[in-house]
XYZ file of C-alpha atoms in Angstrom:
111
model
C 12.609 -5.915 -12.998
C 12.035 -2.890 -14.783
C 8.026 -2.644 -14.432
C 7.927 -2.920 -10.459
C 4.899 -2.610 -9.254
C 4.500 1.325 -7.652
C 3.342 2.018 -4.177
C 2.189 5.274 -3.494
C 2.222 6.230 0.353
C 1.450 10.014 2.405
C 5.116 10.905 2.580
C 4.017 13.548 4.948
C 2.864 11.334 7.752
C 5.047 9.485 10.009
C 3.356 6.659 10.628
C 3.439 5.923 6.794
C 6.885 6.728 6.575
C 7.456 4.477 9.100
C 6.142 1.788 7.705
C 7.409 2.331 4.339
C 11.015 2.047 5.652
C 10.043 -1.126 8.099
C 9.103 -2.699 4.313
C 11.814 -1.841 2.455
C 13.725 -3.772 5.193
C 11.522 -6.774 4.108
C 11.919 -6.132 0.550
C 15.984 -6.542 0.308
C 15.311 -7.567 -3.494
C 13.898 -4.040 -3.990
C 10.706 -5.851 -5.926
C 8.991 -2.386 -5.450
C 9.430 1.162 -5.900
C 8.150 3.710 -2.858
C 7.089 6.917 -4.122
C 5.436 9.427 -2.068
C 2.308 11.130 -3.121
C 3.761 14.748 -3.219
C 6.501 13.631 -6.086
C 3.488 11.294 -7.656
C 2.188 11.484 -11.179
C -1.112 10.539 -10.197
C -2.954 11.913 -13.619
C -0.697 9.777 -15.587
C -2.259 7.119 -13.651
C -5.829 8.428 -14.194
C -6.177 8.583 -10.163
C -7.623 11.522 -7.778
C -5.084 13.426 -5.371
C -7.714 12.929 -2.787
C -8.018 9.324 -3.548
C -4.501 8.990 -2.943
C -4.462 10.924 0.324
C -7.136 8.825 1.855
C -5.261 5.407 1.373
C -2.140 4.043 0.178
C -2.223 2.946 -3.630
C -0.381 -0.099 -5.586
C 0.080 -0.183 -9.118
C 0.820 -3.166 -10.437
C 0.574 -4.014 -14.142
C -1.946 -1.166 -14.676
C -4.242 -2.612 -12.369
C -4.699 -0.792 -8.740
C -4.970 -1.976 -5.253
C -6.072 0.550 -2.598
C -5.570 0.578 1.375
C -6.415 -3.341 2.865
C -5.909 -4.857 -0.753
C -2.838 -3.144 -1.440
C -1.030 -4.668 1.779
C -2.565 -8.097 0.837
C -0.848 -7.215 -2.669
C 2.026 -6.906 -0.522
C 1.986 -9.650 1.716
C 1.856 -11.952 -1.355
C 4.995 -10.596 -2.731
C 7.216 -11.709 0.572
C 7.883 -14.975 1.871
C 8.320 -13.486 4.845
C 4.499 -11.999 4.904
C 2.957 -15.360 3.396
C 1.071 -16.533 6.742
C -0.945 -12.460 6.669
C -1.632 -13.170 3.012
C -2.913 -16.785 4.186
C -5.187 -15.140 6.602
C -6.187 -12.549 5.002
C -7.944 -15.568 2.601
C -10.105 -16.450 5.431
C -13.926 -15.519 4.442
C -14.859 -12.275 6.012
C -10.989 -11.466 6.864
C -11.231 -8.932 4.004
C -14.012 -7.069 5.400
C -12.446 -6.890 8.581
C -9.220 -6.403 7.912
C -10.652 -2.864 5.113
C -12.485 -1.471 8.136
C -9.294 -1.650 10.200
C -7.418 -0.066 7.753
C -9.935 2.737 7.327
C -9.951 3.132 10.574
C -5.441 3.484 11.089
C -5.475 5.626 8.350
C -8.483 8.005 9.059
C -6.308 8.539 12.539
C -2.242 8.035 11.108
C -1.400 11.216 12.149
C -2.418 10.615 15.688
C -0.213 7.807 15.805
């Protein structure tokens, strides 16, 4: 796969880093490529540093997924994360599930 889809992640936070690793547990078919936003090309992209800082980014096929929608991105891509995608196709789960995610990573460093 030589176009995998790019997830950019704070690679200075722990709880990101964290989470990064707990997925590439998941992903043992390496389907997507981790890169932190300090070693990110982010102009090449045509996205804002701060952008990037504020939530996690997935590029896939030139078309970009930020925060809540990148994990349901995500969830879609693993068998194993199928039945979050499946809820997350619930009316109104999307504009629950974006405020929680604003929420974790307005305060990731505190956890």
């Amino acid at each position: 796969m030589a176009n995998k889809p790019i997830i950019t992640y704070d690679n200075t936070c722990e709880f990101c880093t964290s989470a990064k690793l707990d997925m590439e547990k998941i992903d043992r078919k390496k389907k997507l490529k981790w890169v932190g936003i300090s070693n990110f090309n982010y102009k090449k992209y045509k996205l804002k540093k701060q952008d990037l800082l504020e939530e996690m980014h997935l590029i896939d096929n030139k078309k970009v997924y930020k925060g809540y929608y990148a994990w349901k991105q995500i969830a879609k891509k693993f068998p194993l994360m199928h039945p979050i995608y499946l809820i997350s196709l619930i009316p109104g789960v999307d504009f629950i599930g974006d405020k929680i995610y604003k929420i974790i990573a307005k305060h990731r460093y505190n956890l």
